[in-house]
Amino acid sequence: YAIYEALQKMNEVMIRIPEGCDPYIYYNRVRPFLAGWARNKCLPDGVIYEGVPRFKGKPQKYPGETGAQSSVVPSLDITLGVSHADTLSDGSPDILKSYLLETRTCMPKEHRFFLADAESFMRQYSLREFVLKNKDNSELAGVYNACVEELVKFSDTHYGYAVAYIHTQPQKG
């Protein structure tokens, strides 16, 4: 129940984002400082950080800020057995999965290690498989399914915001 309640609270907060954050303002006044330059056409070689010895004067390309750099949702995906397909129904590669895996490189190493350990553990002790094996326990199945539904709701809402706050803004001028 704790995971379900936490997911409900995440969704309650998530749906309130438009109350204090206009898509136009976000895209034009906030996002330029967060967007990064890994795929920035204006900075194809990246940015040189002067005075940072470990970069040895070589340009760096960082993807910028994204909620995908948090280990919270990936750990919930792993725990609940939610996975992203390698390819889409048309056979093309799923760029979202590639992007989500790429953003892990921007996480603190302890978070990356935690996710890798969680994936390894859940391959051996799958919660989803446990629920399926105990399908006569309707309460267990109900709570598990409710958690998955809340996680899907969160992901759908987040995707909707990505469309409204980032992808459609250039068309609006």
mmCIF file of C-alpha atoms in Angstrom:
data_model
loop_
_atom_site.group_PDB
_atom_site.id
_atom_site.type_symbol
_atom_site.label_atom_id
_atom_site.label_comp_id
_atom_site.label_asym_id
_atom_site.label_seq_id
_atom_site.Cartn_x
_atom_site.Cartn_y
_atom_site.Cartn_z
ATOM 1 C CA TYR A 1 0.000 0.000 0.000
ATOM 2 C CA ALA A 2 2.880 2.402 0.694
ATOM 3 C CA ILE A 3 4.043 2.395 -2.930
ATOM 4 C CA TYR A 4 0.482 2.866 -4.155
ATOM 5 C CA GLU A 5 -0.074 5.810 -1.809
ATOM 6 C CA ALA A 6 3.256 7.371 -2.819
ATOM 7 C CA LEU A 7 2.329 7.036 -6.502
ATOM 8 C CA GLN A 8 -1.044 8.633 -5.839
ATOM 9 C CA LYS A 9 0.672 11.583 -4.149
ATOM 10 C CA MET A 10 3.131 11.897 -7.045
ATOM 11 C CA ASN A 11 0.188 12.114 -9.439
ATOM 12 C CA GLU A 12 -1.653 14.625 -7.269
ATOM 13 C CA VAL A 13 1.373 16.917 -7.437
ATOM 14 C CA MET A 14 2.064 16.205 -11.109
ATOM 15 C CA ILE A 15 -1.366 17.315 -12.304
ATOM 16 C CA ARG A 16 -0.893 20.673 -10.571
ATOM 17 C CA ILE A 17 2.183 21.694 -12.582
ATOM 18 C CA PRO A 18 0.204 23.915 -15.006
ATOM 19 C CA GLU A 19 -1.060 25.976 -12.045
ATOM 20 C CA GLY A 20 2.354 27.564 -11.625
ATOM 21 C CA CYS A 21 4.176 26.879 -14.853
ATOM 22 C CA ASP A 22 3.001 28.142 -18.229
ATOM 23 C CA PRO A 23 4.323 26.129 -21.224
ATOM 24 C CA TYR A 24 5.385 29.267 -23.130
ATOM 25 C CA ILE A 25 7.245 30.717 -20.128
ATOM 26 C CA TYR A 26 8.909 27.388 -19.388
ATOM 27 C CA TYR A 27 10.055 26.844 -22.970
ATOM 28 C CA ASN A 28 11.276 30.372 -23.655
ATOM 29 C CA ARG A 29 12.567 31.561 -20.282
ATOM 30 C CA VAL A 30 13.491 28.492 -18.208
ATOM 31 C CA ARG A 31 14.353 25.643 -20.546
ATOM 32 C CA PRO A 32 17.187 27.442 -22.384
ATOM 33 C CA PHE A 33 19.171 27.253 -19.144
ATOM 34 C CA LEU A 34 18.358 23.570 -18.622
ATOM 35 C CA ALA A 35 18.360 22.144 -22.139
ATOM 36 C CA GLY A 36 22.007 21.147 -22.373
ATOM 37 C CA TRP A 37 23.958 20.864 -25.575
ATOM 38 C CA ALA A 38 24.395 17.182 -26.399
ATOM 39 C CA ARG A 39 22.099 17.628 -29.407
ATOM 40 C CA ASN A 40 22.317 21.403 -29.759
ATOM 41 C CA LYS A 41 22.871 22.410 -33.401
ATOM 42 C CA CYS A 42 24.358 25.728 -32.265
ATOM 43 C CA LEU A 43 27.054 23.897 -30.280
ATOM 44 C CA PRO A 44 27.804 20.813 -32.381
ATOM 45 C CA ASP A 45 31.159 20.215 -30.689
ATOM 46 C CA GLY A 46 29.928 20.875 -27.146
ATOM 47 C CA VAL A 47 31.229 23.392 -24.616
ATOM 48 C CA ILE A 48 34.802 23.842 -23.371
ATOM 49 C CA TYR A 49 35.021 24.331 -19.626
ATOM 50 C CA GLU A 50 38.053 26.503 -19.020
ATOM 51 C CA GLY A 51 39.871 25.799 -15.780
ATOM 52 C CA VAL A 52 38.496 22.269 -15.368
ATOM 53 C CA PRO A 53 41.605 20.090 -15.541
ATOM 54 C CA ARG A 54 39.829 16.745 -15.887
ATOM 55 C CA PHE A 55 38.336 17.808 -19.247
ATOM 56 C CA LYS A 56 41.820 18.716 -20.613
ATOM 57 C CA GLY A 57 40.402 21.526 -22.736
ATOM 58 C CA LYS A 58 38.208 19.127 -24.706
ATOM 59 C CA PRO A 59 34.576 20.049 -25.472
ATOM 60 C CA GLN A 60 31.912 18.350 -23.391
ATOM 61 C CA LYS A 61 28.382 17.427 -24.455
ATOM 62 C CA TYR A 62 25.782 17.132 -21.725
ATOM 63 C CA PRO A 63 22.116 16.362 -22.374
ATOM 64 C CA GLY A 64 20.771 18.879 -19.875
ATOM 65 C CA GLU A 65 18.269 18.512 -17.086
ATOM 66 C CA THR A 66 15.500 15.951 -17.308
ATOM 67 C CA GLY A 67 13.267 14.159 -14.856
ATOM 68 C CA ALA A 68 14.616 10.936 -16.364
ATOM 69 C CA GLN A 69 17.845 11.574 -14.461
ATOM 70 C CA SER A 70 16.009 10.749 -11.242
ATOM 71 C CA SER A 71 16.207 7.148 -10.108
ATOM 72 C CA VAL A 72 12.705 7.224 -8.574
ATOM 73 C CA VAL A 73 10.584 6.254 -11.592
ATOM 74 C CA PRO A 74 13.137 3.802 -13.023
ATOM 75 C CA SER A 75 13.275 2.028 -9.648
ATOM 76 C CA LEU A 76 9.476 1.793 -9.638
ATOM 77 C CA ASP A 77 9.522 0.466 -13.212
ATOM 78 C CA ILE A 78 12.066 -2.160 -12.177
ATOM 79 C CA THR A 79 10.202 -3.136 -9.010
ATOM 80 C CA LEU A 80 6.844 -3.464 -10.751
ATOM 81 C CA GLY A 81 8.310 -5.230 -13.778
ATOM 82 C CA VAL A 82 7.435 -2.472 -16.227
ATOM 83 C CA SER A 83 9.814 -2.442 -19.166
ATOM 84 C CA HIS A 84 10.158 -0.455 -22.340
ATOM 85 C CA ALA A 85 10.294 -2.298 -25.644
ATOM 86 C CA ASP A 86 13.490 -2.297 -27.665
ATOM 87 C CA THR A 87 11.480 -1.674 -30.818
ATOM 88 C CA LEU A 88 8.146 -0.123 -31.680
ATOM 89 C CA SER A 89 5.308 -1.974 -33.411
ATOM 90 C CA ASP A 90 6.649 -0.837 -36.800
ATOM 91 C CA GLY A 91 10.046 -2.396 -36.053
ATOM 92 C CA SER A 92 11.854 0.907 -35.536
ATOM 93 C CA PRO A 93 14.003 1.315 -32.419
ATOM 94 C CA ASP A 94 12.293 2.796 -29.367
ATOM 95 C CA ILE A 95 14.148 6.079 -28.956
ATOM 96 C CA LEU A 96 12.518 6.644 -25.556
ATOM 97 C CA LYS A 97 14.174 3.523 -24.152
ATOM 98 C CA SER A 98 17.533 4.592 -25.593
ATOM 99 C CA TYR A 99 17.076 8.071 -24.121
ATOM 100 C CA LEU A 100 16.138 6.738 -20.686
ATOM 101 C CA LEU A 101 19.221 4.517 -20.623
ATOM 102 C CA GLU A 102 21.394 7.409 -21.823
ATOM 103 C CA THR A 103 20.164 9.685 -19.038
ATOM 104 C CA ARG A 104 21.362 7.154 -16.469
ATOM 105 C CA THR A 105 24.902 8.227 -17.308
ATOM 106 C CA CYS A 106 24.020 11.620 -15.786
ATOM 107 C CA MET A 107 22.836 10.108 -12.508
ATOM 108 C CA PRO A 108 25.116 9.903 -9.486
ATOM 109 C CA LYS A 109 27.037 6.639 -9.721
ATOM 110 C CA GLU A 110 25.403 5.314 -6.547
ATOM 111 C CA HIS A 111 21.992 5.698 -8.210
ATOM 112 C CA ARG A 112 23.199 3.910 -11.349
ATOM 113 C CA PHE A 113 24.594 1.086 -9.219
ATOM 114 C CA PHE A 114 21.340 0.881 -7.254
ATOM 115 C CA LEU A 115 19.308 0.550 -10.462
ATOM 116 C CA ALA A 116 21.681 -2.080 -11.853
ATOM 117 C CA ASP A 117 21.479 -4.057 -8.585
ATOM 118 C CA ALA A 118 17.690 -3.712 -8.520
ATOM 119 C CA GLU A 119 17.453 -4.976 -12.119
ATOM 120 C CA SER A 120 19.651 -7.953 -11.268
ATOM 121 C CA PHE A 121 17.619 -8.731 -8.137
ATOM 122 C CA MET A 122 14.255 -8.401 -9.879
ATOM 123 C CA ARG A 123 15.371 -10.749 -12.664
ATOM 124 C CA GLN A 124 15.719 -13.412 -9.961
ATOM 125 C CA TYR A 125 12.813 -12.386 -7.729
ATOM 126 C CA SER A 126 10.247 -10.761 -9.990
ATOM 127 C CA LEU A 127 7.382 -9.131 -8.132
ATOM 128 C CA ARG A 128 5.269 -9.371 -11.273
ATOM 129 C CA GLU A 129 5.893 -13.123 -11.520
ATOM 130 C CA PHE A 130 5.101 -13.510 -7.819
ATOM 131 C CA VAL A 131 1.773 -11.749 -8.302
ATOM 132 C CA LEU A 132 0.996 -13.900 -11.350
ATOM 133 C CA LYS A 133 1.806 -17.095 -9.436
ATOM 134 C CA ASN A 134 -0.532 -15.980 -6.654
ATOM 135 C CA LYS A 135 -3.370 -14.876 -8.914
ATOM 136 C CA ASP A 136 -5.944 -16.309 -6.500
ATOM 137 C CA ASN A 137 -4.906 -13.591 -4.017
ATOM 138 C CA SER A 138 -7.167 -10.859 -5.354
ATOM 139 C CA GLU A 139 -5.987 -8.263 -2.816
ATOM 140 C CA LEU A 140 -2.348 -8.699 -3.881
ATOM 141 C CA ALA A 141 -3.256 -8.523 -7.560
ATOM 142 C CA GLY A 142 -5.467 -5.496 -6.941
ATOM 143 C CA VAL A 143 -2.771 -3.511 -5.163
ATOM 144 C CA TYR A 144 -0.150 -4.498 -7.737
ATOM 145 C CA ASN A 145 -2.423 -3.501 -10.646
ATOM 146 C CA ALA A 146 -3.329 -0.230 -8.918
ATOM 147 C CA CYS A 147 0.385 0.579 -8.566
ATOM 148 C CA VAL A 148 0.992 -0.122 -12.248
ATOM 149 C CA GLU A 149 -2.010 2.032 -13.193
ATOM 150 C CA GLU A 150 -0.712 4.944 -11.096
ATOM 151 C CA LEU A 151 2.731 4.597 -12.667
ATOM 152 C CA VAL A 152 1.172 4.612 -16.144
ATOM 153 C CA LYS A 153 -0.871 7.688 -15.191
ATOM 154 C CA PHE A 154 2.313 9.432 -14.058
ATOM 155 C CA SER A 155 4.144 8.516 -17.279
ATOM 156 C CA ASP A 156 1.219 9.591 -19.465
ATOM 157 C CA THR A 157 0.949 12.927 -17.660
ATOM 158 C CA HIS A 158 4.703 13.468 -17.931
ATOM 159 C CA TYR A 159 4.610 12.666 -21.647
ATOM 160 C CA GLY A 160 1.730 15.115 -22.110
ATOM 161 C CA TYR A 161 3.769 17.820 -20.430
ATOM 162 C CA ALA A 162 6.780 17.042 -22.640
ATOM 163 C CA VAL A 163 4.558 17.563 -25.666
ATOM 164 C CA ALA A 164 2.894 20.741 -24.358
ATOM 165 C CA TYR A 165 5.935 22.328 -22.722
ATOM 166 C CA ILE A 166 8.683 21.359 -25.174
ATOM 167 C CA HIS A 167 7.721 19.729 -28.447
ATOM 168 C CA THR A 168 4.814 21.975 -29.544
ATOM 169 C CA GLN A 169 6.304 25.278 -28.381
ATOM 170 C CA PRO A 170 8.496 25.910 -31.457
ATOM 171 C CA GLN A 171 5.419 25.643 -33.694
ATOM 172 C CA LYS A 172 3.669 28.312 -31.618
ATOM 173 C CA GLY A 173 6.456 30.813 -32.302
#
